[in-house]
mmCIF file of C-alpha atoms and ligand atoms in Angstrom:
data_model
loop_
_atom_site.group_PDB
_atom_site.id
_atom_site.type_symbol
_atom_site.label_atom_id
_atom_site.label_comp_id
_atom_site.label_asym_id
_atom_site.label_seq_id
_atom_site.Cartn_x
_atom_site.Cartn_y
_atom_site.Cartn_z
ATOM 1 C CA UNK A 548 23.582 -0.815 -96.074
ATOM 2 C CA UNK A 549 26.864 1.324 -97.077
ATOM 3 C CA UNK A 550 27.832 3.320 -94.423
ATOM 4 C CA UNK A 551 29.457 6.902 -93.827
ATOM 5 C CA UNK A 552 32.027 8.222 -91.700
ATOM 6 C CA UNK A 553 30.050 11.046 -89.802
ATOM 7 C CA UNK A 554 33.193 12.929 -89.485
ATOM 8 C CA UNK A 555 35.068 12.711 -93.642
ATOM 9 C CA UNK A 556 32.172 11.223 -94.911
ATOM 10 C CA UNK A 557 34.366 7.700 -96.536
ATOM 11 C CA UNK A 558 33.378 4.493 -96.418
ATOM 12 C CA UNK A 559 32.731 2.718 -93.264
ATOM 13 C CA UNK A 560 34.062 -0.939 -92.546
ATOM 14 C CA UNK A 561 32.688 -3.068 -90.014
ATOM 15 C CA UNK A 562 35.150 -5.337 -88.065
ATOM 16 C CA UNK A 563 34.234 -8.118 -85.334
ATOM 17 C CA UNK A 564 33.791 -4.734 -82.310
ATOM 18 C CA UNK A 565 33.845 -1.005 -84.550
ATOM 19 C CA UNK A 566 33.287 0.574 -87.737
ATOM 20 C CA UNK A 567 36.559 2.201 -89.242
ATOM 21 C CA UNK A 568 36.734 4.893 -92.098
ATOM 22 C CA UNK A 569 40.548 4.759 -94.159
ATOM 23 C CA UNK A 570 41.201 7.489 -92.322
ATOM 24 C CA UNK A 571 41.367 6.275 -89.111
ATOM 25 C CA UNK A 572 37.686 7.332 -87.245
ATOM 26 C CA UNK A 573 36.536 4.380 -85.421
ATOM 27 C CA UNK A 574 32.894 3.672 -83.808
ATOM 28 C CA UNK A 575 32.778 0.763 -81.250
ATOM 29 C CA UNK A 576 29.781 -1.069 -81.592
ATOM 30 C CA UNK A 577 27.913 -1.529 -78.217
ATOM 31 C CA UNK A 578 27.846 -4.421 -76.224
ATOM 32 C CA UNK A 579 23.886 -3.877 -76.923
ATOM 33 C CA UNK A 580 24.749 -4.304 -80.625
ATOM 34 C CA UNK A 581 23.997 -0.840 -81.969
ATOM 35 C CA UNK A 582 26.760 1.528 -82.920
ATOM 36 C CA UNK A 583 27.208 5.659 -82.026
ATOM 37 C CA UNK A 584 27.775 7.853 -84.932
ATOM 38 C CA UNK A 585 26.479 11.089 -83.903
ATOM 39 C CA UNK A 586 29.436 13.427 -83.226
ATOM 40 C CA UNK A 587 29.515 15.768 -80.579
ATOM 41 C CA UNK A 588 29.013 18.995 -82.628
ATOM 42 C CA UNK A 589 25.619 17.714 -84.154
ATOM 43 C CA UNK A 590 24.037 17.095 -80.314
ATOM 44 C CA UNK A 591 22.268 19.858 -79.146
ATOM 45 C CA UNK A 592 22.169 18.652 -75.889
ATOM 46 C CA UNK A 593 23.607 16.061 -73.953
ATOM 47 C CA UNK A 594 21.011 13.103 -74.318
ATOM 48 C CA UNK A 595 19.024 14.612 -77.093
ATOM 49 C CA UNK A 596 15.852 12.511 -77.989
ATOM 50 C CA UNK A 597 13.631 10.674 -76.247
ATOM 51 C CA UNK A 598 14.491 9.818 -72.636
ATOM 52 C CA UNK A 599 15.008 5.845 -71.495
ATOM 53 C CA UNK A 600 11.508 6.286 -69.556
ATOM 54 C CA UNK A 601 10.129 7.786 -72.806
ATOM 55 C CA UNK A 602 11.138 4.747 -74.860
ATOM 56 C CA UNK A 603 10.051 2.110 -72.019
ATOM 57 C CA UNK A 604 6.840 3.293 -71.850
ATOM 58 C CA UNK A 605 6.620 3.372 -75.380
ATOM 59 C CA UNK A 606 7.922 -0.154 -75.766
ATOM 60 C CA UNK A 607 5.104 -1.428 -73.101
ATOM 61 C CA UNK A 608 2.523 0.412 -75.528
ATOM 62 C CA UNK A 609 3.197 -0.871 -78.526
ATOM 63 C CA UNK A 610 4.114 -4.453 -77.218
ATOM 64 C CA UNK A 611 0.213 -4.142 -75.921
ATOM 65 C CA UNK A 612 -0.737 -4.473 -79.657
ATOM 66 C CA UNK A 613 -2.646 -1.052 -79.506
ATOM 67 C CA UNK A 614 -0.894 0.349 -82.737
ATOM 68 C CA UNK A 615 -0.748 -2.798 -84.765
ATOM 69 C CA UNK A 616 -3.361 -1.230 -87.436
ATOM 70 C CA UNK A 617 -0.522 1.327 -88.240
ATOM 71 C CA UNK A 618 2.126 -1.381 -88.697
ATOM 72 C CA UNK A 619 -0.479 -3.446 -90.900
ATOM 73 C CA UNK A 620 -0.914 -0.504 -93.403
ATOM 74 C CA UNK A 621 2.877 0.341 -93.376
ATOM 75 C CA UNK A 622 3.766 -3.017 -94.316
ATOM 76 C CA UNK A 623 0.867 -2.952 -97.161
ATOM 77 C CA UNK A 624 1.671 0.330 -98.380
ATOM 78 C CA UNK A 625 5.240 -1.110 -98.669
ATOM 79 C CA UNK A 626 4.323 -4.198 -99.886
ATOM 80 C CA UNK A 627 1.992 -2.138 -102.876
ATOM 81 C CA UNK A 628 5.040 -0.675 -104.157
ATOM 82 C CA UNK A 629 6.886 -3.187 -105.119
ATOM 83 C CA UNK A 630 9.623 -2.016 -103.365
ATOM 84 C CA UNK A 631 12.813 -4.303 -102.016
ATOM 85 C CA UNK A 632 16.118 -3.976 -100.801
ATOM 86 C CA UNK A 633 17.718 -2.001 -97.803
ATOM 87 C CA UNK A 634 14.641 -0.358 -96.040
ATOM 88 C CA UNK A 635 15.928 2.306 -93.263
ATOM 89 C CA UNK A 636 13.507 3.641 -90.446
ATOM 90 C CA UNK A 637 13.837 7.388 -89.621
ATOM 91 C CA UNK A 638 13.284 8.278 -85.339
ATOM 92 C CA UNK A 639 13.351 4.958 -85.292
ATOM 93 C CA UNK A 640 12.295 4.449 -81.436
ATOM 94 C CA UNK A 641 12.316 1.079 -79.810
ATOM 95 C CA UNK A 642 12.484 -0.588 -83.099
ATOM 96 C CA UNK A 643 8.542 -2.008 -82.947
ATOM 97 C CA UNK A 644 7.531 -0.783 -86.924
ATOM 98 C CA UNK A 645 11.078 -1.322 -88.265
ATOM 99 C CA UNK A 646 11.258 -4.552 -87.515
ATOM 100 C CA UNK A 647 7.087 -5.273 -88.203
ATOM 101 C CA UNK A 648 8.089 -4.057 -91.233
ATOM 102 C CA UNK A 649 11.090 -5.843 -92.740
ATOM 103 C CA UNK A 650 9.878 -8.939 -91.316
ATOM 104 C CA UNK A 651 7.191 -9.173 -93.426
ATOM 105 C CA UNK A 652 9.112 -7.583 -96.124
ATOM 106 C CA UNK A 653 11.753 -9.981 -95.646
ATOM 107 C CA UNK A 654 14.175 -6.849 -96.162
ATOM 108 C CA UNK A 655 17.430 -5.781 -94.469
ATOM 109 C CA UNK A 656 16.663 -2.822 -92.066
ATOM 110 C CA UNK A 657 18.547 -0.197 -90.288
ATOM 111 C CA UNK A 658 17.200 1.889 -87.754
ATOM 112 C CA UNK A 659 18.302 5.350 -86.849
ATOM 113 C CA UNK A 660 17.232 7.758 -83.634
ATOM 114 C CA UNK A 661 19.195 10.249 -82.102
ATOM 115 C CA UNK A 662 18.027 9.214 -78.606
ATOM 116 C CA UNK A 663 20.549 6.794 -77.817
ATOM 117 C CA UNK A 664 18.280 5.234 -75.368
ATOM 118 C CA UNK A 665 15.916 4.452 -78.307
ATOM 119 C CA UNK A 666 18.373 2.651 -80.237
ATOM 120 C CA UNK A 667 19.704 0.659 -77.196
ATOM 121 C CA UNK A 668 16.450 -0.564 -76.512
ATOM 122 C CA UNK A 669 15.862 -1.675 -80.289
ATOM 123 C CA UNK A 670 19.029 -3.409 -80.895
ATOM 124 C CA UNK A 671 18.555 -5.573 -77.187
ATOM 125 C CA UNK A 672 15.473 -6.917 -79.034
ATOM 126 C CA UNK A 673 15.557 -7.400 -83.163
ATOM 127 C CA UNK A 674 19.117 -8.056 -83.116
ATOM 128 C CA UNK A 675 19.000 -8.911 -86.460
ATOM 129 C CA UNK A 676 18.981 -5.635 -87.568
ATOM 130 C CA UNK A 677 21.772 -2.370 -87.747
ATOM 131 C CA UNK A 678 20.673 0.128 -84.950
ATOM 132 C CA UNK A 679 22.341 3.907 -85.464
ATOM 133 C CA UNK A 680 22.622 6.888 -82.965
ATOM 134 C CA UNK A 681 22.534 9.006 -85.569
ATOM 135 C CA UNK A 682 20.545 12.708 -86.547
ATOM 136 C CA UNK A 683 18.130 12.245 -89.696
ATOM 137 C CA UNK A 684 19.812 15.820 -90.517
ATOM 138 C CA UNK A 685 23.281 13.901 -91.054
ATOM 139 C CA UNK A 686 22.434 10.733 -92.036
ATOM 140 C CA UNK A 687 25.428 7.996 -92.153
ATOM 141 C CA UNK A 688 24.490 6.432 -95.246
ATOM 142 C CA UNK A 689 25.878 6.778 -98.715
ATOM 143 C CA UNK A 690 24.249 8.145 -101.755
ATOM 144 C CA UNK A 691 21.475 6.140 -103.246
ATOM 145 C CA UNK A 692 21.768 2.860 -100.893
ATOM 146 C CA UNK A 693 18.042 3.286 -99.707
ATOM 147 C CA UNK A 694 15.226 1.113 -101.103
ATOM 148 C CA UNK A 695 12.173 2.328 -98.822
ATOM 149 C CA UNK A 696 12.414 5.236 -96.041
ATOM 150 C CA UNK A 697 10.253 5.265 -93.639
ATOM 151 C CA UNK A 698 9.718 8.010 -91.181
ATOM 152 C CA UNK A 699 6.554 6.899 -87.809
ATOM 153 C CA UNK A 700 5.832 10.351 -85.358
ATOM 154 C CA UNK A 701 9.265 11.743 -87.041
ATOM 155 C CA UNK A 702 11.328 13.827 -88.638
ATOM 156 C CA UNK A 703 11.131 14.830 -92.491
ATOM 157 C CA UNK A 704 14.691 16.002 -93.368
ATOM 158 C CA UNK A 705 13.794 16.707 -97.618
ATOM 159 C CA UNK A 706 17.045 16.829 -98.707
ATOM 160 C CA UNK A 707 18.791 14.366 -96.759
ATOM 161 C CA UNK A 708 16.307 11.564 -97.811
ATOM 162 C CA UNK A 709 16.860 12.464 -101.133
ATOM 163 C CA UNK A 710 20.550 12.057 -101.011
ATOM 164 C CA UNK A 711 20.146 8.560 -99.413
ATOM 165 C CA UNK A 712 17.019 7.222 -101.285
ATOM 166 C CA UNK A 713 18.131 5.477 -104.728
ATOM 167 C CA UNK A 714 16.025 7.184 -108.076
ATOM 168 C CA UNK A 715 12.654 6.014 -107.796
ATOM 169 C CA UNK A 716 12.967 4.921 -104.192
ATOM 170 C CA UNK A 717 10.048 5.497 -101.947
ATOM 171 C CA UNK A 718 8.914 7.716 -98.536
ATOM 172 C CA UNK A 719 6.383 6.064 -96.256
ATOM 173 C CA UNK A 720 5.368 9.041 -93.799
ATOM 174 C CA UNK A 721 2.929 8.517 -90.723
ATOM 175 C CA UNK A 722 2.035 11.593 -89.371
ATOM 176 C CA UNK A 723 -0.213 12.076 -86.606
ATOM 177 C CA UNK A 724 -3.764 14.019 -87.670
ATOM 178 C CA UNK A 725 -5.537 16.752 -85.739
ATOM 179 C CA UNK A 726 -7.603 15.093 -84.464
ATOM 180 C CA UNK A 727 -5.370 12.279 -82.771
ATOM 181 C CA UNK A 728 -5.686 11.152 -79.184
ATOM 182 C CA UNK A 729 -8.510 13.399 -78.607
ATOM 183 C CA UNK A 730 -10.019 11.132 -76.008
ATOM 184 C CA UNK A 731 -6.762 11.882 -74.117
ATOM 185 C CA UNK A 732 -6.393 15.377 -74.893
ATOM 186 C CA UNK A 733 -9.780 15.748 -73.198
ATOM 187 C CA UNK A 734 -9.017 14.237 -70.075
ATOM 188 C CA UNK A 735 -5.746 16.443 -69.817
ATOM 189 C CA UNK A 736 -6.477 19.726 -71.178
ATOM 190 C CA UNK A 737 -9.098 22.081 -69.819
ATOM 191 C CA UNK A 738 -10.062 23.563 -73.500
ATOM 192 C CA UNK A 739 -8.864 21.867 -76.785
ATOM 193 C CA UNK A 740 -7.700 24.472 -79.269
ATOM 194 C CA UNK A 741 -7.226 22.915 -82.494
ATOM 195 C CA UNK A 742 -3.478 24.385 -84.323
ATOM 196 C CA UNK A 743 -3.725 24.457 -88.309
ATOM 197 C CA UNK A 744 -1.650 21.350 -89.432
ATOM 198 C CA UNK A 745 -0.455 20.217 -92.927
ATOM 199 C CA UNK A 746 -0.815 16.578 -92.860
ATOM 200 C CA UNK A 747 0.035 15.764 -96.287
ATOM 201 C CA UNK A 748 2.915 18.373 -96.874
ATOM 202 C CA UNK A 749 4.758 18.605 -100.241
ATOM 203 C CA UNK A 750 8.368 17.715 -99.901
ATOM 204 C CA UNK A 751 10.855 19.068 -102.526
ATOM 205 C CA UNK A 752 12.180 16.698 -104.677
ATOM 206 C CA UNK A 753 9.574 13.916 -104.292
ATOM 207 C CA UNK A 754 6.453 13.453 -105.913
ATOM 208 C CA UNK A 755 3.105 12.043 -103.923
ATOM 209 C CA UNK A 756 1.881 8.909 -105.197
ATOM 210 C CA UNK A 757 -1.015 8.538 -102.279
ATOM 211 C CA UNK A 758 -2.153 9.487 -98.889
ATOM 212 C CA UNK A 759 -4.367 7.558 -96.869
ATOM 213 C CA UNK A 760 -6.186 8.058 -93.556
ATOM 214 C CA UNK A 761 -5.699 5.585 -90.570
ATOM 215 C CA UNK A 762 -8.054 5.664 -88.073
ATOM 216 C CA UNK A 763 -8.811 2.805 -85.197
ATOM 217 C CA UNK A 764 -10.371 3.090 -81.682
ATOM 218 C CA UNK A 765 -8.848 0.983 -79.037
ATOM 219 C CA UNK A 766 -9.225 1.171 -75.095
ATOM 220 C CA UNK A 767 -5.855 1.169 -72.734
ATOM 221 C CA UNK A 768 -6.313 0.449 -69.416
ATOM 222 C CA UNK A 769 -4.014 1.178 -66.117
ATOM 223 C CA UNK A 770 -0.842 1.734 -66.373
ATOM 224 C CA UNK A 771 -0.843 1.900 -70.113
ATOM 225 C CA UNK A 772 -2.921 5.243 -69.679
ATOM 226 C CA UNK A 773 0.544 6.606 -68.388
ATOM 227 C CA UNK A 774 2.077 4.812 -71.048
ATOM 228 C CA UNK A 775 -0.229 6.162 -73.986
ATOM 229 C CA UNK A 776 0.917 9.660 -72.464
ATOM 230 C CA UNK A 777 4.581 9.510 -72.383
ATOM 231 C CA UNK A 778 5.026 8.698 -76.310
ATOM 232 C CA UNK A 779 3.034 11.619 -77.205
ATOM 233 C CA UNK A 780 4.333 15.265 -77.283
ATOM 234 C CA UNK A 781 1.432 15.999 -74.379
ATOM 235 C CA UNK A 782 4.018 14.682 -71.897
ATOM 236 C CA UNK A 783 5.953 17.980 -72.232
ATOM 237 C CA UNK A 784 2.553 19.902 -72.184
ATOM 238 C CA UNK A 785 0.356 18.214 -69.273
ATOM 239 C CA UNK A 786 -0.434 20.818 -66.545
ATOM 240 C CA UNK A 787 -0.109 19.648 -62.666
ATOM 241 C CA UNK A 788 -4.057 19.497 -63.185
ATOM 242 C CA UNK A 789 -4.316 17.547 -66.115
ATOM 243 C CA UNK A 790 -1.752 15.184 -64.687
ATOM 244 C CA UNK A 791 -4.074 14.540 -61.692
ATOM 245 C CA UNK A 792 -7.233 13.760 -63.908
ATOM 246 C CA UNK A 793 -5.211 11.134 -66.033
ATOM 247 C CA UNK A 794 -3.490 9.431 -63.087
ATOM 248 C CA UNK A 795 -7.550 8.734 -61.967
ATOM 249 C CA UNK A 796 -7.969 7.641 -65.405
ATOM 250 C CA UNK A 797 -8.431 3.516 -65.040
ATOM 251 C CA UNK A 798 -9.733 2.720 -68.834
ATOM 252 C CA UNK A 799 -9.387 5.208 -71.874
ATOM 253 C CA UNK A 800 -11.474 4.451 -74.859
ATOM 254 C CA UNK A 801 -9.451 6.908 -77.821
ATOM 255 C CA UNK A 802 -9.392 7.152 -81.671
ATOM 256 C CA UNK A 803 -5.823 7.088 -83.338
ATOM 257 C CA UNK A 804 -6.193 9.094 -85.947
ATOM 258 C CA UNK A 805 -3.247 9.779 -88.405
ATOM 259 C CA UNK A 806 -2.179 10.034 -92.234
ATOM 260 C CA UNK A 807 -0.130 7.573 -94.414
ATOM 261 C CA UNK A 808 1.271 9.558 -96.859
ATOM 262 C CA UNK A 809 3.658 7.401 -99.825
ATOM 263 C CA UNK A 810 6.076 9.982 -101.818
ATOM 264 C CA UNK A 811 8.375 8.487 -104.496
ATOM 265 C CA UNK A 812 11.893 10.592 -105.554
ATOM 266 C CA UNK A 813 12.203 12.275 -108.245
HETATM 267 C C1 LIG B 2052 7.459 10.284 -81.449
HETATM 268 S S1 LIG B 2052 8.904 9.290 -81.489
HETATM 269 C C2 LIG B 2052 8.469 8.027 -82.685
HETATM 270 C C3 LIG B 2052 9.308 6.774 -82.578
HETATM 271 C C4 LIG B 2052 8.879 5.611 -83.497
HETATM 272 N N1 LIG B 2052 8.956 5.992 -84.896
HETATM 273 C C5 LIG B 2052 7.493 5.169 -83.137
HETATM 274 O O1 LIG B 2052 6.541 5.636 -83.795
HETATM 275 O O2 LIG B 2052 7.351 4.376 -82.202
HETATM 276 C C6 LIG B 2052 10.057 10.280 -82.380
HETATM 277 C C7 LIG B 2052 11.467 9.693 -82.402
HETATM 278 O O3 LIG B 2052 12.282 10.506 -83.236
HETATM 279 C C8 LIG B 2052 13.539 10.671 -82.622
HETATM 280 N N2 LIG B 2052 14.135 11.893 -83.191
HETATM 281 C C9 LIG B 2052 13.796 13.183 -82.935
HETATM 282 N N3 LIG B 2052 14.551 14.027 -83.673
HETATM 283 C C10 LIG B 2052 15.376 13.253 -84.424
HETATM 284 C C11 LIG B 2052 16.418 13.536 -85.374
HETATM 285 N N4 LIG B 2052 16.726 14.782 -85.717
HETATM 286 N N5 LIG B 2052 17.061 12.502 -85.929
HETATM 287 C C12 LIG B 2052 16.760 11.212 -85.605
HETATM 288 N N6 LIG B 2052 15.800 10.889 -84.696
HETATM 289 C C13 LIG B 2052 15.113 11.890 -84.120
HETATM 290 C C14 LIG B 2052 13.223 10.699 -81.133
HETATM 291 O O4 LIG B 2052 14.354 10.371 -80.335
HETATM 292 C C15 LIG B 2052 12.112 9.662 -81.039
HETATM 293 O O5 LIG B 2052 12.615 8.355 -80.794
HETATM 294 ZN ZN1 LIG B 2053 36.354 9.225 -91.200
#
């Protein structure tokens, strides 16, 4: 995939240890293998993203198998579009869909997360693939190099994706429905209030070709309980209470319970 300076917006080169624009910006790849092009001014904090505990824990999950029926209809939503070329994964995590994905695809990926943590994790294990600190606000990519976006539990930046999607490229969107988890949002809350959600929302200059609902039950046990926890937004929520019931929590029968939604540009 072409990429951008995220400072002049030229063409970046890769050599044997950086990326170099003509005019002279340079980004050292990491001895982990993935590269930092977030600059300063577009970090709102100092680590921004998820934390290194939030991305091992979410690594242990998903290496458990538990989520394998949303990589599955990904990778055959992908596959029933006929799409092919440079796929790139938006909050891209540990890397566990993106590279599910283009393996099966047998496509070039590149990954992007703003949680540098994330992206170190992903690029110690598919190393086959381009791993990007990077915000999905500024994306490092040039104009119409994208064959298939795909955005898991992330970010929807409309205009951005349009820039970087090529005409008739396509948007794979997993978003989490309301009812999601509630097995665990039982244990941990006291009263479940249920907050309005649009799960299939209409994104300017794309057009939705189909939504479809994904729903499994699976049972974690142990120490994934904790890890089920940490990758969800309830982390930042839980109550000292809550906390206590889960951490007596030994097996946890849930429902995942979200929405595939495919979008092509305009
Ligand atoms: C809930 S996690 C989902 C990760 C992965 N897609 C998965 O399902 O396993 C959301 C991810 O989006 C990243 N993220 C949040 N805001 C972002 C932004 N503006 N640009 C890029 N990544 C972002 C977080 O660091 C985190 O890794
Ligand atoms: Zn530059």
């Amino acid at each position: 995939m072409e990429l951008i300076c995220p400072l002049c917006g030229e063409t970046l080169e890769k050599t044997e240890k950086s990326f170099r624009c003509p005019n002279r910006h340079s980004f050292d790849i990491a001895r982990q293998g993935y590269v930092h092009l977030l600059p300063v001014q577009s970090k709102r904090s100092a680590s921004p993203g998820d934390t290194r505990e939030q991305v091992a824990s979410r690594r242990r999950f998903l290496e458990g198998g538990f989520y394998e029926p949303i990589a599955r209809a990904v990778t055959q939503a992908a596959l029933d579009t006929g799409a092919r070329g440079e796929i790139l994964d938006i909050g891209c995590g540990e890397g566990y869909y993106g590279a599910y994905l283009a393996s099966r695809l047998g496509c070039p990926l590149t990954g992007v997360d703003i949680s540098k943590e994330a992206v170190r994790c992903a690029a110690g294990k598919y190393k086959e693939h381009t791993w990007l600190c990077a915000s999905a606000a500024h994306l490092p990519v040039k104009d119409g190099s994208v064959a298939l976006l795909t955005a898991l539990f992330s970010v929807t930046i409309p205009g951005e994706f349009h820039r970087v999607l090529r005409e008739g490229g396509c948007f794979l969107q997993v978003l989490a429905a309301p009812d999601h988890l509630l097995g665990l949002k039982s244990v941990i809350y006291d009263r479940l209030t249920e907050k309005p959600k649009d799960s299939v929302p209409q994104i300017p200059g794309f057009s939705l070709v189909k939504t479809e609902p994904i729903r499994f039950s699976f049972t974690v046990k142990g120490e994934q309980v904790q890890n089920l926890l940490a990758m969800t937004p309830h982390v930042y929520r839980i109550g000292p209470q809550g906390a206590a019931r889960l951490r007596e929590t030994q097996t946890l029968t849930d429902t995942a319970s979200c929405v595939l939604n495919l979008y092509r540009r305009a």
